[in-house]
PDB file of C-alpha atoms in Angstrom:
ATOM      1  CA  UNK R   1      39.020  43.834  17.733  1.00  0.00           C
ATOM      2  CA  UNK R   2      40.210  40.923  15.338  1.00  0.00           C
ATOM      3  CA  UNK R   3      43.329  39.807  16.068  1.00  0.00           C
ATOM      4  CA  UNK R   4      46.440  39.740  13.404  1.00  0.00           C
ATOM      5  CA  UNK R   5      44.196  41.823  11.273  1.00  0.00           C
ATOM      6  CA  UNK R   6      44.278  46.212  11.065  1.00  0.00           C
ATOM      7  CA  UNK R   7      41.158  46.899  13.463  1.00  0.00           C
ATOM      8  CA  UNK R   8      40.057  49.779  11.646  1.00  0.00           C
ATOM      9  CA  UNK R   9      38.680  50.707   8.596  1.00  0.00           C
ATOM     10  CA  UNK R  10      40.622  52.815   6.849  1.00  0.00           C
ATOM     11  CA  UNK R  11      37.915  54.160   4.200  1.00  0.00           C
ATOM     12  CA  UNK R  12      35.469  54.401   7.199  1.00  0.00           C
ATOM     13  CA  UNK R  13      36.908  57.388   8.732  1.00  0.00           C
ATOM     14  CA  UNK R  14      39.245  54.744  10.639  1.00  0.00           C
ATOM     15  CA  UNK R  15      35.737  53.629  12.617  1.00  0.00           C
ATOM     16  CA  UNK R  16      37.141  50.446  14.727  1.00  0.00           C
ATOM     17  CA  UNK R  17      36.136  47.253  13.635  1.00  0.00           C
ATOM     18  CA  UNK R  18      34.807  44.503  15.908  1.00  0.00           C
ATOM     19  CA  UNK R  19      34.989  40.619  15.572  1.00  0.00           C
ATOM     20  CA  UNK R  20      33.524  37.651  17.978  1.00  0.00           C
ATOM     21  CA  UNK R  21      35.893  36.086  19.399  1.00  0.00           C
ATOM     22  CA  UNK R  22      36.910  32.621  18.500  1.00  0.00           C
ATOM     23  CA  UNK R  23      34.598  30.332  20.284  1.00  0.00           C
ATOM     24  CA  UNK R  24      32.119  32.248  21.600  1.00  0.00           C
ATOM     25  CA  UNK R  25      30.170  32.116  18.384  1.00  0.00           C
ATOM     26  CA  UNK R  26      27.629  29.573  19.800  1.00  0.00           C
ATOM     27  CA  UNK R  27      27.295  32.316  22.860  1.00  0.00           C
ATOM     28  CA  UNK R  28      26.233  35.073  20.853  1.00  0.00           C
ATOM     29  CA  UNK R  29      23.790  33.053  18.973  1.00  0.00           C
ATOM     30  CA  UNK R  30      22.005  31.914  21.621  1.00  0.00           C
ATOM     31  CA  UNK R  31      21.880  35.317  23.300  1.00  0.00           C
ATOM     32  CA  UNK R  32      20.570  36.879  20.072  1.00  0.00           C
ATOM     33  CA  UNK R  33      18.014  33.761  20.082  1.00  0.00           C
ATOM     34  CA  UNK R  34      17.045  35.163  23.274  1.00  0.00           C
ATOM     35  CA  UNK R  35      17.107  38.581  22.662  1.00  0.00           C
ATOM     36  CA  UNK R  36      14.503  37.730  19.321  1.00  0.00           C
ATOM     37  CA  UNK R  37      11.822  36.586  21.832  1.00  0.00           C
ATOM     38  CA  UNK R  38      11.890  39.129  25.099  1.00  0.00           C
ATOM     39  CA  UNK R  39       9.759  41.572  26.003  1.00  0.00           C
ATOM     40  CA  UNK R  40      12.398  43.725  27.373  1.00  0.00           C
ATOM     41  CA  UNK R  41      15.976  43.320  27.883  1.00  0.00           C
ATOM     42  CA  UNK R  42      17.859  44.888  30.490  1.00  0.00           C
ATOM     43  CA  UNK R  43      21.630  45.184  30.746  1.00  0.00           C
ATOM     44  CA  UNK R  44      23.744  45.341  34.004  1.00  0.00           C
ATOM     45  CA  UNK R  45      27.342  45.710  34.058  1.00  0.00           C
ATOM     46  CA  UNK R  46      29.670  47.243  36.255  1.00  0.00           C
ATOM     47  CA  UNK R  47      28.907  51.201  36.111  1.00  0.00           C
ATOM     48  CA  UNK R  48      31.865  52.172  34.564  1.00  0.00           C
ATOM     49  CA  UNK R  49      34.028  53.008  31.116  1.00  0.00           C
ATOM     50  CA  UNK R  50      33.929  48.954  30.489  1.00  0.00           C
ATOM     51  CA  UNK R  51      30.365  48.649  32.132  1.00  0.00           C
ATOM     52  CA  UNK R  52      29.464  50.965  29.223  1.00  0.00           C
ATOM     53  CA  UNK R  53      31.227  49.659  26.533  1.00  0.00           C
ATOM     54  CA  UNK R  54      30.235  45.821  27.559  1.00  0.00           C
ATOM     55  CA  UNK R  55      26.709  47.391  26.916  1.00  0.00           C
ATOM     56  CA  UNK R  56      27.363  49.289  24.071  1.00  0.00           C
ATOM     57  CA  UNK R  57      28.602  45.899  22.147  1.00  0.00           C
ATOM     58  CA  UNK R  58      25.703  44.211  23.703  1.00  0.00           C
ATOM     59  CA  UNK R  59      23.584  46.397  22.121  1.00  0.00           C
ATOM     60  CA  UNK R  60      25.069  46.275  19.008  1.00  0.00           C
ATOM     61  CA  UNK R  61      25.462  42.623  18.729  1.00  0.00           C
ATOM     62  CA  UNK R  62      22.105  41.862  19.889  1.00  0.00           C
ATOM     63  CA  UNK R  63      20.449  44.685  17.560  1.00  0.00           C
ATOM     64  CA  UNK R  64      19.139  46.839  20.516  1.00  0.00           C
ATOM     65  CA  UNK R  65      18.247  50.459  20.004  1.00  0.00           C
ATOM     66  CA  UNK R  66      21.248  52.194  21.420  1.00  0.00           C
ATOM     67  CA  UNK R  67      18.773  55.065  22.550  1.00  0.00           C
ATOM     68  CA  UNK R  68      16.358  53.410  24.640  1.00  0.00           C
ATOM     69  CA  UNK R  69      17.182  53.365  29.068  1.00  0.00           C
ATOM     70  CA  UNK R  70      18.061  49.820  29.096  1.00  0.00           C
ATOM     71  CA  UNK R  71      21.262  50.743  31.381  1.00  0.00           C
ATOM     72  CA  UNK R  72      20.860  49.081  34.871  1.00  0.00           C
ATOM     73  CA  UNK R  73      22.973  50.462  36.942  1.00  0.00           C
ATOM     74  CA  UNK R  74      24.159  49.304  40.688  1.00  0.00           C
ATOM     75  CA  UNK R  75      26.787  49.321  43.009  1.00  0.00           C
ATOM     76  CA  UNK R  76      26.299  46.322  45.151  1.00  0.00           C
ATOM     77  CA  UNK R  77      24.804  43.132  44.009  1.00  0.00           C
ATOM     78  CA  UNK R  78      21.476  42.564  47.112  1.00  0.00           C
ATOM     79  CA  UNK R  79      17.652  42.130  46.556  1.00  0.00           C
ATOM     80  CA  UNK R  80      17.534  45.527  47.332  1.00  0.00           C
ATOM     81  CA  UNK R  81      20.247  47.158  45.135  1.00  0.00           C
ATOM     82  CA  UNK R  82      19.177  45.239  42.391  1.00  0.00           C
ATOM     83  CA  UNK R  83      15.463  46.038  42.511  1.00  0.00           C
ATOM     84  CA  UNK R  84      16.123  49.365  42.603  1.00  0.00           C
ATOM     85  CA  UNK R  85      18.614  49.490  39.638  1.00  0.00           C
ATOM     86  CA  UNK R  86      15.409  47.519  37.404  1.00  0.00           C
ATOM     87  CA  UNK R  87      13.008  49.927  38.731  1.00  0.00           C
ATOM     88  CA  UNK R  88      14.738  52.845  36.913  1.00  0.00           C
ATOM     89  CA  UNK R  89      16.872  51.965  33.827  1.00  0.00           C
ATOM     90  CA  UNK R  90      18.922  54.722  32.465  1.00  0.00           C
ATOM     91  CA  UNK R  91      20.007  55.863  29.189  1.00  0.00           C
ATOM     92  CA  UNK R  92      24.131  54.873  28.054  1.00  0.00           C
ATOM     93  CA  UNK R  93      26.516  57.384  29.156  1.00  0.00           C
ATOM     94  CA  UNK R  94      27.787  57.718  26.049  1.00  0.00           C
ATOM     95  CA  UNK R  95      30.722  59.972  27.715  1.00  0.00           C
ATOM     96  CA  UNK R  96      32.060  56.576  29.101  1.00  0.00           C
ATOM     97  CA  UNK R  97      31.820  54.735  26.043  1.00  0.00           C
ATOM     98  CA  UNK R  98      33.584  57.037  24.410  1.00  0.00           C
ATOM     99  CA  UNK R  99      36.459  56.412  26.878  1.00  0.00           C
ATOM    100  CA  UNK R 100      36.149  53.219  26.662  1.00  0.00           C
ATOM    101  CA  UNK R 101      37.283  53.052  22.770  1.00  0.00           C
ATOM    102  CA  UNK R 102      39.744  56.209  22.778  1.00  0.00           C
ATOM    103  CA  UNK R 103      41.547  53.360  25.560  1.00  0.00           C
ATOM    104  CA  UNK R 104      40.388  50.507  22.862  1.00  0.00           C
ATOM    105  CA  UNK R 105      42.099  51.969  19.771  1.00  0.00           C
ATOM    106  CA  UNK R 106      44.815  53.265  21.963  1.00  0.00           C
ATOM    107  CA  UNK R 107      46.330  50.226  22.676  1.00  0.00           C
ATOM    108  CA  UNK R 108      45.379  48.723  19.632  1.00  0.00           C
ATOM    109  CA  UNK R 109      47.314  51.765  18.127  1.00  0.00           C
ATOM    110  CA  UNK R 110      50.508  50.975  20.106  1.00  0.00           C
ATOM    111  CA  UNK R 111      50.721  47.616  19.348  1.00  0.00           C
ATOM    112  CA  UNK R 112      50.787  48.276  15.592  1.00  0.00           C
ATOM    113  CA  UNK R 113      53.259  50.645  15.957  1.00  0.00           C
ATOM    114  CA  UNK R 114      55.443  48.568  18.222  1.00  0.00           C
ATOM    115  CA  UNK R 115      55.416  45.759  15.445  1.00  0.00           C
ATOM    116  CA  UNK R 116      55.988  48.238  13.287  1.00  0.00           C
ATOM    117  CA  UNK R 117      59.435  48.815  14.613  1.00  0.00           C
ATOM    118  CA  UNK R 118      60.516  45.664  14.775  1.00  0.00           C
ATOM    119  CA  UNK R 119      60.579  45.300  11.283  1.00  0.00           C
TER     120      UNK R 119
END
């Protein structure tokens, strides 16, 4: 979320709003580069609330249908785990995600409300 600005819009049904951060512009130009000229992209991250939500802004930033299985999910990181986890990509549990920002806008809640009172 941008820093030392409100993180949600207001007129948007307060819909959180998401910035690159400062220096890793270069980053997520490459990886869109990238991203313009696969076949397929896969995307593993830990299998969890954050797992999902790394994913989800992934996705988003890299233009990805957010309703495809391009979820690769595993619990250890071997030849075997891993081969397994590409073999059968999953759909977004959106559940997490969901999580994931409630926890997002939580704390981004508090801290405006905490500098709030020091006013």
């Amino acid at each position: 979320m941008p820093a030392a600005k409100l993180s949600v819009d207001i007129k948007n049904d307060f819909a959180p709003k998401y910035a690159i951060v400062k220096g890793k512009e270069k980053l997520v130009k490459e990886l869109k580069e990238k991203a313009a000229n696969a076949d397929e992209i896969l995307l593993a991250t830990d299998p969890d609330r954050e797992g999902e939500a790394i994913s989800w802004h992934l996705a988003t930033v890299l233009g990805l249908p957010l309703d495809e299985k391009n979820r690769v999910k595993f619990n250890e990181i071997n030849e075997n785990a891993v081969k397994k986890g590409i073999a059968s990509p999953e759909k977004s549990i959106w559940t997490l995600l969901m999580l994931s920002r409630r926890e997002e806008f939580s704390t981004d809640s508090s801290a405006i409300s905490s500098a709030r009172s020091y006013r």
